[in-house]
Short mmCIF file of C-alpha atoms and ligand atoms in Angstrom, two decimals:
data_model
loop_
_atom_site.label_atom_id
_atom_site.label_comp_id
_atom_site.label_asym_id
_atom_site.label_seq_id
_atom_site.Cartn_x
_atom_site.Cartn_y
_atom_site.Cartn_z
CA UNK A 1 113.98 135.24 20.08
CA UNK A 2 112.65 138.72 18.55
CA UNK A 3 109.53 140.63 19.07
CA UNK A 4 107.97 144.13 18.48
CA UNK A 5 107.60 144.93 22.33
CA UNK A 6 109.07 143.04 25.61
CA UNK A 7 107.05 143.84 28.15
CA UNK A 8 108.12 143.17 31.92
CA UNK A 9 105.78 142.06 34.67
CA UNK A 10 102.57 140.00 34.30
CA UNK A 11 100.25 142.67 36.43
CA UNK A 12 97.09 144.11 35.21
CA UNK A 13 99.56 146.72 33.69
CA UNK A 14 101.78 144.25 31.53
CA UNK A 15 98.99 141.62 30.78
CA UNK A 16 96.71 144.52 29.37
CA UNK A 17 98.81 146.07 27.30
CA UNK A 18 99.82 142.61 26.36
CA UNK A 19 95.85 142.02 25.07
CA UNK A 20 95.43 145.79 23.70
CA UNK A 21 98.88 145.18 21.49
CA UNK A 22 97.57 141.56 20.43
CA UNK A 23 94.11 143.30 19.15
CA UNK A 24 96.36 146.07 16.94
CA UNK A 25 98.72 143.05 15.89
CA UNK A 26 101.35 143.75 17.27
CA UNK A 27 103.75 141.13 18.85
CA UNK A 28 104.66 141.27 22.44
CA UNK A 29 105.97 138.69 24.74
CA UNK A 30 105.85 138.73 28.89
CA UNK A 31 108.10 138.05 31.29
CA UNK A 32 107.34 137.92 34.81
CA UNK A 33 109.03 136.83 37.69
CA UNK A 34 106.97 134.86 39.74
CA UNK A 35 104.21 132.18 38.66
CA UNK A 36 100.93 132.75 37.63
CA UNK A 37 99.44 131.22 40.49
CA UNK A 38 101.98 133.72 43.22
CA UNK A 39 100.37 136.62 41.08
CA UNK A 40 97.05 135.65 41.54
CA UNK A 41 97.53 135.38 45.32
CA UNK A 42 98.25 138.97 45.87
CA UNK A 43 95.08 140.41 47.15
CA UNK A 44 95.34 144.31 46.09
CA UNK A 45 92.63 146.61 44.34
CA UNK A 46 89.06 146.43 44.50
CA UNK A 47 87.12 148.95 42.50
CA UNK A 48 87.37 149.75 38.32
CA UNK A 49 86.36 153.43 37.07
CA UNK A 50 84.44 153.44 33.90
CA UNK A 51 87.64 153.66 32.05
CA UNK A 52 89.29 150.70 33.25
CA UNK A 53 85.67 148.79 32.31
CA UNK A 54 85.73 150.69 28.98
CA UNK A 55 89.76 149.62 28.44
CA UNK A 56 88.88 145.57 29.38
CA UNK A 57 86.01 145.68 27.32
CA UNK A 58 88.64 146.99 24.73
CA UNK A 59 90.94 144.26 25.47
CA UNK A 60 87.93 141.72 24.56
CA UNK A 61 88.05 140.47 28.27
CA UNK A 62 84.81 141.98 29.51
CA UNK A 63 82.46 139.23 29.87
CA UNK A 64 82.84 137.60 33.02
CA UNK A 65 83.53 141.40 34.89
CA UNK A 66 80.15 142.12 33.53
CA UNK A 67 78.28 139.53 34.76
CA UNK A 68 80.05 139.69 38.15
CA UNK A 69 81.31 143.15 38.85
CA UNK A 70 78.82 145.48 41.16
CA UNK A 71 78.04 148.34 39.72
CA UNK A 72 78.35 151.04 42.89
CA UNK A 73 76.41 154.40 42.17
CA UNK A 74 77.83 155.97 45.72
CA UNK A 75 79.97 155.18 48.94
CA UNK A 76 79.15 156.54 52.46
CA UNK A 77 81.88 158.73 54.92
CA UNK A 78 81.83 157.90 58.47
CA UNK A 79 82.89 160.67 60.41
CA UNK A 80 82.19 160.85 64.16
CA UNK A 81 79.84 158.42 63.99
CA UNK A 82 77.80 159.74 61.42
CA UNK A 83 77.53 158.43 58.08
CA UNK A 84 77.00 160.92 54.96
CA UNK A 85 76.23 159.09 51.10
CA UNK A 86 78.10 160.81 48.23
CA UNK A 87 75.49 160.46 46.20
CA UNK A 88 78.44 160.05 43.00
CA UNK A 89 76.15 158.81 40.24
CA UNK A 90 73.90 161.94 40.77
CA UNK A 91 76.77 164.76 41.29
CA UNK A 92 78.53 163.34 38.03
CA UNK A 93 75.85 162.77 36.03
CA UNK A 94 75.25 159.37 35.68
CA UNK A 95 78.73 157.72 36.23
CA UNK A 96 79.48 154.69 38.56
CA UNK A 97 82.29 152.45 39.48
CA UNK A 98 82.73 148.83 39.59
CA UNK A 99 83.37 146.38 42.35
CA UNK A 100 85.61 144.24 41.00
CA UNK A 101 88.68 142.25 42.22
CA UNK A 102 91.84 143.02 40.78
CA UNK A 103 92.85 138.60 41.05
CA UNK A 104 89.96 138.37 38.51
CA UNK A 105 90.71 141.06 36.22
CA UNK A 106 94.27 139.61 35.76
CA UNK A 107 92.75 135.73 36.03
CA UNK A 108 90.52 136.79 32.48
CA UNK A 109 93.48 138.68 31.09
CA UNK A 110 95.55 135.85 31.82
CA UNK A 111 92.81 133.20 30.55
CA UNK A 112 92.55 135.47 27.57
CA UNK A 113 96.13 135.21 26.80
CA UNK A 114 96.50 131.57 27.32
CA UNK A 115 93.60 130.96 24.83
CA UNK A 116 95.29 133.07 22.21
CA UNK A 117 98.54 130.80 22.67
CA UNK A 118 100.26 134.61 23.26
CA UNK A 119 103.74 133.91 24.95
CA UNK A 120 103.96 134.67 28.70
CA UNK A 121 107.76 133.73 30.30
CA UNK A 122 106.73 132.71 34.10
CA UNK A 123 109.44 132.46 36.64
CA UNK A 124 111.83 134.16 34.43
CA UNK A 125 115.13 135.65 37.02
CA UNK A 126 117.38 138.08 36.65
CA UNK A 127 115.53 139.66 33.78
CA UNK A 128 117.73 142.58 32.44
CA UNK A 129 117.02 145.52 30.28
CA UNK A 130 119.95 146.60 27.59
CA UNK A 131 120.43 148.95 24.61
CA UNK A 132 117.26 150.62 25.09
CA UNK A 133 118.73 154.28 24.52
CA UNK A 134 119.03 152.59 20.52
CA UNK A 135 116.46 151.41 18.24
CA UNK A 136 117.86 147.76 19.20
CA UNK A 137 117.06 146.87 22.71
CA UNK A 138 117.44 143.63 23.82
CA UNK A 139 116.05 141.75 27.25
CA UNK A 140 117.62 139.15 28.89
CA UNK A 141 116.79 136.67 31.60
CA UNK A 142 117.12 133.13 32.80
CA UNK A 143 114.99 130.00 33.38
CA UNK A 144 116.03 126.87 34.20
CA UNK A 145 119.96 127.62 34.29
CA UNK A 146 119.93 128.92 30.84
CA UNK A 147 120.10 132.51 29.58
CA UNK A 148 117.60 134.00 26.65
CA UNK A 149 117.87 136.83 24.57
CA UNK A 150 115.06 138.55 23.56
CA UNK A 151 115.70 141.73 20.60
CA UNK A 152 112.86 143.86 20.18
CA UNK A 153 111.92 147.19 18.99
CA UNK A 154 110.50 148.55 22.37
CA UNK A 155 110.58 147.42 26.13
CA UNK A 156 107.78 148.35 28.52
CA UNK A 157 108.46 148.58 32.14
CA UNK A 158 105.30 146.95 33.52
CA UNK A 159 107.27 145.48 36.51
CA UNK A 160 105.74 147.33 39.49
CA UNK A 161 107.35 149.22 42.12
CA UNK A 162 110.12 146.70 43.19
CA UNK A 163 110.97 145.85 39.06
CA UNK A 164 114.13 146.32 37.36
CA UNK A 165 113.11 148.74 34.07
CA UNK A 166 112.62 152.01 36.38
CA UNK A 167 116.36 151.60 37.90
CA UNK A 168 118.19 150.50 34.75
CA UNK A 169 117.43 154.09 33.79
CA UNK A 170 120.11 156.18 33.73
CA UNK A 171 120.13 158.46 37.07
CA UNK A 172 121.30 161.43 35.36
CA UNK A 173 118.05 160.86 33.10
CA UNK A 174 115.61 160.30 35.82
CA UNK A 175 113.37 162.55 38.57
CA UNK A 176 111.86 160.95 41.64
CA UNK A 177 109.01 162.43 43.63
CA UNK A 178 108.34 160.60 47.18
CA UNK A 179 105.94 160.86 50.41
CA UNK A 180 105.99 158.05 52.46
CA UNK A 181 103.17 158.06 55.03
CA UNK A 182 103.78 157.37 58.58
CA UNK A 183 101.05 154.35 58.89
CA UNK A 184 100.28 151.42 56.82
CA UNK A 185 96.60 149.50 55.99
CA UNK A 186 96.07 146.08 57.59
CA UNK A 187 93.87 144.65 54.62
CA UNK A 188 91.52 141.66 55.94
CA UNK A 189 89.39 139.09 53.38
CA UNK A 190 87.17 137.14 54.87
CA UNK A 191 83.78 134.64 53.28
CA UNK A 192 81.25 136.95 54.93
CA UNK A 193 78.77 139.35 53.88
CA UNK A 194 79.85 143.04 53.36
CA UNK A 195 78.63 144.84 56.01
CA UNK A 196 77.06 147.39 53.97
CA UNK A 197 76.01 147.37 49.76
CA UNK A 198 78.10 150.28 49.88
CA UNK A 199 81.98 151.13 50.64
CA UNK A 200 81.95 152.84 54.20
CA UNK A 201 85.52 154.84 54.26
CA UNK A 202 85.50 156.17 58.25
CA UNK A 203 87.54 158.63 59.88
CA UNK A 204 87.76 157.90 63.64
CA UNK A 205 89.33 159.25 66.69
CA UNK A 206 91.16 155.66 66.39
CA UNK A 207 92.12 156.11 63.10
CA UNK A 208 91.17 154.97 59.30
CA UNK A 209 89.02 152.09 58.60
CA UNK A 210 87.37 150.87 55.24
CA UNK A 211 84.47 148.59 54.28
CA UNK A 212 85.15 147.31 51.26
CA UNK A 213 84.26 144.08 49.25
CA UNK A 214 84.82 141.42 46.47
CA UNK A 215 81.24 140.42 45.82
CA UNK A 216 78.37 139.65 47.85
CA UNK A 217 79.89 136.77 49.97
CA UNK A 218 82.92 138.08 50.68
CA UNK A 219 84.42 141.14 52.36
CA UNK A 220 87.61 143.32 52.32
CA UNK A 221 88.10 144.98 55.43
CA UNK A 222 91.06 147.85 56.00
CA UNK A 223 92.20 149.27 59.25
CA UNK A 224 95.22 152.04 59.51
CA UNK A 225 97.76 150.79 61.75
CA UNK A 226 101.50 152.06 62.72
CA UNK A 227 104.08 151.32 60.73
CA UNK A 228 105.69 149.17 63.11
CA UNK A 229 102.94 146.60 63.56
CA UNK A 230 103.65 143.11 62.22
CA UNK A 231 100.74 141.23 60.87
CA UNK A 232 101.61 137.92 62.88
CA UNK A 233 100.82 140.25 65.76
CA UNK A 234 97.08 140.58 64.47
CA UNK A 235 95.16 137.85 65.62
CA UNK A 236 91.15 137.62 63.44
CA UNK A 237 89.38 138.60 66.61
CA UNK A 238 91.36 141.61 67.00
CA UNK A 239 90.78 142.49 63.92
CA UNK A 240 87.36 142.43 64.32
CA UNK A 241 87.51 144.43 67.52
CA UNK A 242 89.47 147.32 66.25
CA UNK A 243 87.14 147.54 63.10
CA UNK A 244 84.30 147.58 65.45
CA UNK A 245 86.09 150.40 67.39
CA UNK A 246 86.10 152.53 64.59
CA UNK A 247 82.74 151.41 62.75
CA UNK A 248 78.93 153.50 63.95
CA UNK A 249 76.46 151.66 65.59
CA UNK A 250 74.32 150.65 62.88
CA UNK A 251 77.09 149.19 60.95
CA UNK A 252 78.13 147.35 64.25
CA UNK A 253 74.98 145.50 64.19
CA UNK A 254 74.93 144.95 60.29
CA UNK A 255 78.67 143.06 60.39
CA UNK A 256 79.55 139.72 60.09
CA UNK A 257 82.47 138.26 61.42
CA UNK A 258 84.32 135.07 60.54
CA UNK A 259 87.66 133.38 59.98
CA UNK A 260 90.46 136.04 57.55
CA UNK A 261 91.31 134.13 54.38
CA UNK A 262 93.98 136.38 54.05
CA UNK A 263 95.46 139.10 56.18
CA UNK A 264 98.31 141.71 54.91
CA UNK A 265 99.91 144.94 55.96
CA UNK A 266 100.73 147.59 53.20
CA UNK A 267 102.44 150.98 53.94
CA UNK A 268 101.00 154.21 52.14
CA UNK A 269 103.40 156.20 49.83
CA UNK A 270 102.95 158.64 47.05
CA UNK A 271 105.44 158.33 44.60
CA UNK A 272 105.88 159.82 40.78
CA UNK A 273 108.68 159.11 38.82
CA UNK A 274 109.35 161.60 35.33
CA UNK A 275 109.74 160.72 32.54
CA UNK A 276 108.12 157.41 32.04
CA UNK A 277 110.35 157.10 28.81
CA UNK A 278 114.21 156.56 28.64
CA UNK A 279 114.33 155.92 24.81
CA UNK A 280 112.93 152.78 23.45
CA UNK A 281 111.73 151.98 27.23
CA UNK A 282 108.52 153.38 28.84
CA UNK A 283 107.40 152.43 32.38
CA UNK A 284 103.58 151.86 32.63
CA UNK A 285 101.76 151.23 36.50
CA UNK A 286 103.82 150.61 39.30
CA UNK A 287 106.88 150.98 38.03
CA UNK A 288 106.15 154.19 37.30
CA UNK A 289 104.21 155.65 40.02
CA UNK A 290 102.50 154.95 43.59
CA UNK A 291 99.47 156.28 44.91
CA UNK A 292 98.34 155.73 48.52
CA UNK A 293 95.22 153.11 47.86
CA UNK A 294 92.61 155.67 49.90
CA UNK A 295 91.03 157.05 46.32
CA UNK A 296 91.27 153.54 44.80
CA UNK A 297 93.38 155.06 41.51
CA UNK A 298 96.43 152.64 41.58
CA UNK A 299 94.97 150.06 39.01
CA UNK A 300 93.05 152.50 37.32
CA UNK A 301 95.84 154.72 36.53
CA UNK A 302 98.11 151.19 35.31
CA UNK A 303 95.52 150.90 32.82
CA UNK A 304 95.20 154.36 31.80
CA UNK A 305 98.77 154.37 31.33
CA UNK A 306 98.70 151.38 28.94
CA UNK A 307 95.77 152.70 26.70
CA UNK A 308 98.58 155.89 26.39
CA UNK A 309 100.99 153.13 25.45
CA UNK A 310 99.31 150.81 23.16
CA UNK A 311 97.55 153.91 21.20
CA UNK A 312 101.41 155.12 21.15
CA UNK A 313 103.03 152.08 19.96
CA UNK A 314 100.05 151.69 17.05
CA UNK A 315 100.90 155.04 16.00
CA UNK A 316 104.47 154.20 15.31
CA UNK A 317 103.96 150.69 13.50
CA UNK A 318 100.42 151.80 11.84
CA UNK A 319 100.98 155.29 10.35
CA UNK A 320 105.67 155.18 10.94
CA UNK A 321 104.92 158.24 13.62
CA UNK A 322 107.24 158.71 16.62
CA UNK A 323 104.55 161.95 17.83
CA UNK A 324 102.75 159.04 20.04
CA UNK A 325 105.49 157.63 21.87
CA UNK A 326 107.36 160.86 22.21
CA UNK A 327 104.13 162.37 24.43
CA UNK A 328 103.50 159.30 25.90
CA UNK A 329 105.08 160.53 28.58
CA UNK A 330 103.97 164.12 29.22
CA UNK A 331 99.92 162.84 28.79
CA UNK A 332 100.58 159.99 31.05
CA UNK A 333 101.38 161.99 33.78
CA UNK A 334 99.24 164.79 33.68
CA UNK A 335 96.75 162.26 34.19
CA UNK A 336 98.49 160.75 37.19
CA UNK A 337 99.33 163.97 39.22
CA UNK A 338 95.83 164.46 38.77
CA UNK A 339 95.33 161.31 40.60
CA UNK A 340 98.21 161.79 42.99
CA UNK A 341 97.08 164.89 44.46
CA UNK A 342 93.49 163.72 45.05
CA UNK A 343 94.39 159.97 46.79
CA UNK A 344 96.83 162.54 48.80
CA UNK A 345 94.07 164.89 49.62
CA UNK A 346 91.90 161.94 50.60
CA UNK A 347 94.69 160.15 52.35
CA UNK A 348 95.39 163.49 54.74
CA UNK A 349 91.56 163.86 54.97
CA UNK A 350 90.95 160.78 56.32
CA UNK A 351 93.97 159.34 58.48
CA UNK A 352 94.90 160.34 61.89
CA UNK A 353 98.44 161.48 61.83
CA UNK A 354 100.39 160.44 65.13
CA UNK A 355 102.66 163.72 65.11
CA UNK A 356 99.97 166.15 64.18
CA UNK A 357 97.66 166.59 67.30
CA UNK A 358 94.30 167.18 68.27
CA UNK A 359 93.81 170.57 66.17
CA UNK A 360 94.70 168.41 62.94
CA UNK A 361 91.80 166.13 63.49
CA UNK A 362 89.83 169.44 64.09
CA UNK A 363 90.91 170.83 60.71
CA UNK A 364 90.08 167.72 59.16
CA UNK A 365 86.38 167.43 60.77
CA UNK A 366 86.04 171.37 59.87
CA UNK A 367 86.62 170.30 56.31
CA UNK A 368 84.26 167.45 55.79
CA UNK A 369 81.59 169.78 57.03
CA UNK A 370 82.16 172.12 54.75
CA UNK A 371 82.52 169.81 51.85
CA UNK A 372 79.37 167.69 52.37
CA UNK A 373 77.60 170.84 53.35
CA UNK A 374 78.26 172.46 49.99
CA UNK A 375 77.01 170.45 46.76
CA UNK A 376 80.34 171.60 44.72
CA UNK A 377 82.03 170.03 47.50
CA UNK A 378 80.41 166.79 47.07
CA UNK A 379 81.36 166.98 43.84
CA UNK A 380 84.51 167.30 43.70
CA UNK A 381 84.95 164.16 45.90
CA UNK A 382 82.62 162.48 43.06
CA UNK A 383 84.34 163.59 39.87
CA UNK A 384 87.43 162.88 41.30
CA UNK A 385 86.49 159.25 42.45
CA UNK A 386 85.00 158.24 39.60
CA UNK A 387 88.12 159.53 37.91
CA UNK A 388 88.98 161.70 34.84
CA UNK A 389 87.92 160.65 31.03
CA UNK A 390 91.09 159.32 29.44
CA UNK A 391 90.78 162.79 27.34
CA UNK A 392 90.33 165.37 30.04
CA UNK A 393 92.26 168.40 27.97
CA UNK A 394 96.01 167.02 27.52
P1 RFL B 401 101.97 145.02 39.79
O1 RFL B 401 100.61 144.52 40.05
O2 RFL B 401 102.89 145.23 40.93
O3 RFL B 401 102.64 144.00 38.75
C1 RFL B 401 104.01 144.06 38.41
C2 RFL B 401 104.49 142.67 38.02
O4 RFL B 401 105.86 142.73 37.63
C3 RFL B 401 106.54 141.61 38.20
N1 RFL B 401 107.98 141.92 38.32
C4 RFL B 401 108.93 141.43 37.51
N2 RFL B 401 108.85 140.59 36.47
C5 RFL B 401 110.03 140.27 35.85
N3 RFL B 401 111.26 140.72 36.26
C6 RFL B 401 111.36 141.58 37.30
N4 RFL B 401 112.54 142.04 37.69
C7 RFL B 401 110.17 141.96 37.97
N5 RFL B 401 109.89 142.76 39.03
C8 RFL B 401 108.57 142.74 39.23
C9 RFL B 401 105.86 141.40 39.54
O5 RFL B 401 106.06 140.09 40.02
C10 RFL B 401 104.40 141.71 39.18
O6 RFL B 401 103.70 140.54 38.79
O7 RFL B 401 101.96 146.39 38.96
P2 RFL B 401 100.91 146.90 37.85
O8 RFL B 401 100.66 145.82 36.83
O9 RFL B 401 101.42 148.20 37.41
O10 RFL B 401 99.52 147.07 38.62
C11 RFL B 401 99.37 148.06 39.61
C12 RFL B 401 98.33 147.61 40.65
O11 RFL B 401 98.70 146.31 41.11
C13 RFL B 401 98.25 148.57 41.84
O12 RFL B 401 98.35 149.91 41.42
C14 RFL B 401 96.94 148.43 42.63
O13 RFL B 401 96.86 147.18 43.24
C15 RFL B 401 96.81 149.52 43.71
N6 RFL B 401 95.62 149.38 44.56
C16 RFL B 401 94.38 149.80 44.14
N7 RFL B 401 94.21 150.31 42.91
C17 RFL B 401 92.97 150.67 42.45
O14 RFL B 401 92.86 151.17 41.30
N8 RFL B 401 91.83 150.49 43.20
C18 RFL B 401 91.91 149.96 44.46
O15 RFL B 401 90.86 149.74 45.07
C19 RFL B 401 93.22 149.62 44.99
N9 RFL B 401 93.34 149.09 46.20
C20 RFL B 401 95.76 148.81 45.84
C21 RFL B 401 94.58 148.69 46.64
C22 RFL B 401 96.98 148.38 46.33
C23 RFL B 401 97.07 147.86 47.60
N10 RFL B 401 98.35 147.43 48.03
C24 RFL B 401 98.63 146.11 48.46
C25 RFL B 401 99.48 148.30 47.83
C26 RFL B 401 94.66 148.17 47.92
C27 RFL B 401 95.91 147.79 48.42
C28 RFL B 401 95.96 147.27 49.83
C1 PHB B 402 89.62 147.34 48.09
O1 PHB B 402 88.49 146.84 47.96
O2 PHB B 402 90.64 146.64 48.23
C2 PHB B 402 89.74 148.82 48.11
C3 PHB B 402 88.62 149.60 47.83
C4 PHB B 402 88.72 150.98 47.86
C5 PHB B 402 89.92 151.56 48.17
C6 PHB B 402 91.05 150.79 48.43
C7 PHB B 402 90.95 149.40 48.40
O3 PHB B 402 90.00 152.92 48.22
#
């Protein structure tokens, strides 16, 4: 088999640059390791920026986010039981984000794709990544006890954290950046009415808790928990009752409870990897990078990434220029430090750290007053939030 560009992983990352290529003509083929269905099981991100709504609109796959997505103009912060509105539509000048579930962004790219009759490998094992330090790479894998060859011109590592592209580069070749956080999220869904129209992201003496949602039937809850919690150990009611714990009174009387549809831990880690390229492979999303999911950037930065890519890649078939995919790289990540450092900054701001005392939480308190007491403050948590333009100055 031969095609312009392999690309590994069927996430929001891989499946978008899949569409974006498609719309440039340029021939790509998928291959993912789980089914379709396990990938749209995983319950993960929950709100777009602008660009991410600008990039599937892009992509041709806007219509059904559109019609369905919530447009959110602000979010409130719960600090000591007192709830301040960043007001983000007003301090940035008119921009929003979108509530929208990350399982239907990749169900429409996936429809999309389908439709087209593009080629997506599902259940493909021990995918492997050669030659890509010539201009021949190859890819290979197996399904159903046979091994395929694909040669290509380019290989993009869309393959998330755990894929294989990011360690078949060479170590020599290869700088890795890493904060791992000493708490995870306990993520709740559940067929009940968001507690508020708005997110509610709440610092409390018992630790982190968000109020998030999918649409207005159904609600994605968050509470920080340690590390060494298992989720079997979480029954729905005591869910519930820690959320409560951590929630103000008004919000206490506004929630619904009811039965999890699905319940998950995730640990918190910051993590950049440079470069993104190793020759004729670049990683994109995940595989390249980690955010901790408290400023909501991880999906927005795997489809920043990919516009880099696909504008890249059409740059070297359209007009025979290497210039694209030899900054892909450096552009890429000046975007996502940007992001790193502020869903760190909001991660510390936010969290109760077990080993850091009572004068940390003190610190922390001293600088939410300042920042919602000062309008540049409240900005900066705005601009930031809604995230940078795709062209912010590279
Ligand atoms: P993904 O989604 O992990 O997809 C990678 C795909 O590659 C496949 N794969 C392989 N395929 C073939 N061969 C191999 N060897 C392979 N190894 C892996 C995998 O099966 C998978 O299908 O990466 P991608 O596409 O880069 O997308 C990234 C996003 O999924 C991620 O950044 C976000 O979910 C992060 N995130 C959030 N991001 C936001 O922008 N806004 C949010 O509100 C937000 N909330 C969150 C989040 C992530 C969370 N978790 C679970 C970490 C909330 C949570 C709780
Ligand atoms: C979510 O809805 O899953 C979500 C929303 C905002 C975040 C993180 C996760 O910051």
């Amino acid at each position: 088999m031969r095609t312009q560009v392999a690309i590994i992983g069927a996430g929001p990352s891989g499946l978008l640059l899949g569409q974006l290529l498609h719309k440039s003509g340029i021939d790509a083929i998928i291959l993912e390791r789980q089914t379709g269905d396990y990938v749209l099981s995983r319950i993960r991100a929950g709100v777009l920026e602008q660009v991410c709504i600008d990039l599937m609109d892009e992509a041709g796959v806007g219509k059904r986010m559109h019609e369905e997505g919530l447009i959110h103009g602000g979010f409130d912060l719960l600090v000591d039981g007192q709830r301040h509105r960043i007001d983000m539509n007003k301090l940035t000048g008119g921009q929003n984000v979108m509530v929208y579930g990350q399982t239907e962004l990749t169900r429409d790219l996936m429809e999309a794709r389908e439709a087209q009759g593009l080629p997506t490998v599902y259940s493909a094992d021990n995918v492997q990544v050669h030659d890509f330090d010539t201009d021949k790479p190859r890819v290979t894998y197996e399904k159903d006890g046979q091994t395929h060859t694909i040669e290509c011109d380019f290989i993009a590592g869309c393959d998330g954290f755990h894929g294989v592209c990011r360690k078949s580069a060479p170590r020599s070749a290869i700088k890795e950046y890493e904060k791992v956080y000493p708490f995870g999220w306990l993520g709740m869904l559940s067929d009940t009415p968001p507690v508020h129209h708005e997110l509610i992201y709440a610092n409390s003496p018992r630790g982190f808790a968000l109020c998030s949602q999918r649409s207005l039937t159904r609600s994605r809850y968050y509470v920080q928990v340690p590390l060494t919690d298992k989720v079997e150990e979480w029954s729905d009611d005591a869910f519930w009752n820690e959320l409560r714990l951590r929630l103000d009174d008004e919000a206490n009387e506004q929630l619904v409870t009811g039965p999890s549809i699905e319940k998950s831990i995730a640990p918190l880690r910051s993590f950049v990897t440079e470069p993104l390229r190793f020759g004729r492979m670049f990683l994109a999303g995940d595989a390249g990078h980690i955010v901790p999911p408290t400023g909501a950037k991880g999906l927005n930065l795997a489809a920043t990434d990919v516009k880099y890519l696909h504008n890249a890649l059409k740059e070297f078939y359209e007009e025979k220029s290497e210039a694209g995919i030899d900054r892909y790289s450096e552009i890429a990540l000046k975007r996502i430090w940007r992001a790193e450092r502020f869903s760190w900054w909001f991660t510390q701001l936010m969290h109760k750290f077990p080993d850091d005392g009572e004068i940390v939480s003190k610190f922390q308190r001293a600088e939410i007053d300042y920042l919602l007491n000062s309008e540049s403050g409240q900005k900066t948590i705005a601009e930031n939030y809604v995230g940078l333009p795709l062209d912010f100055g590279q």
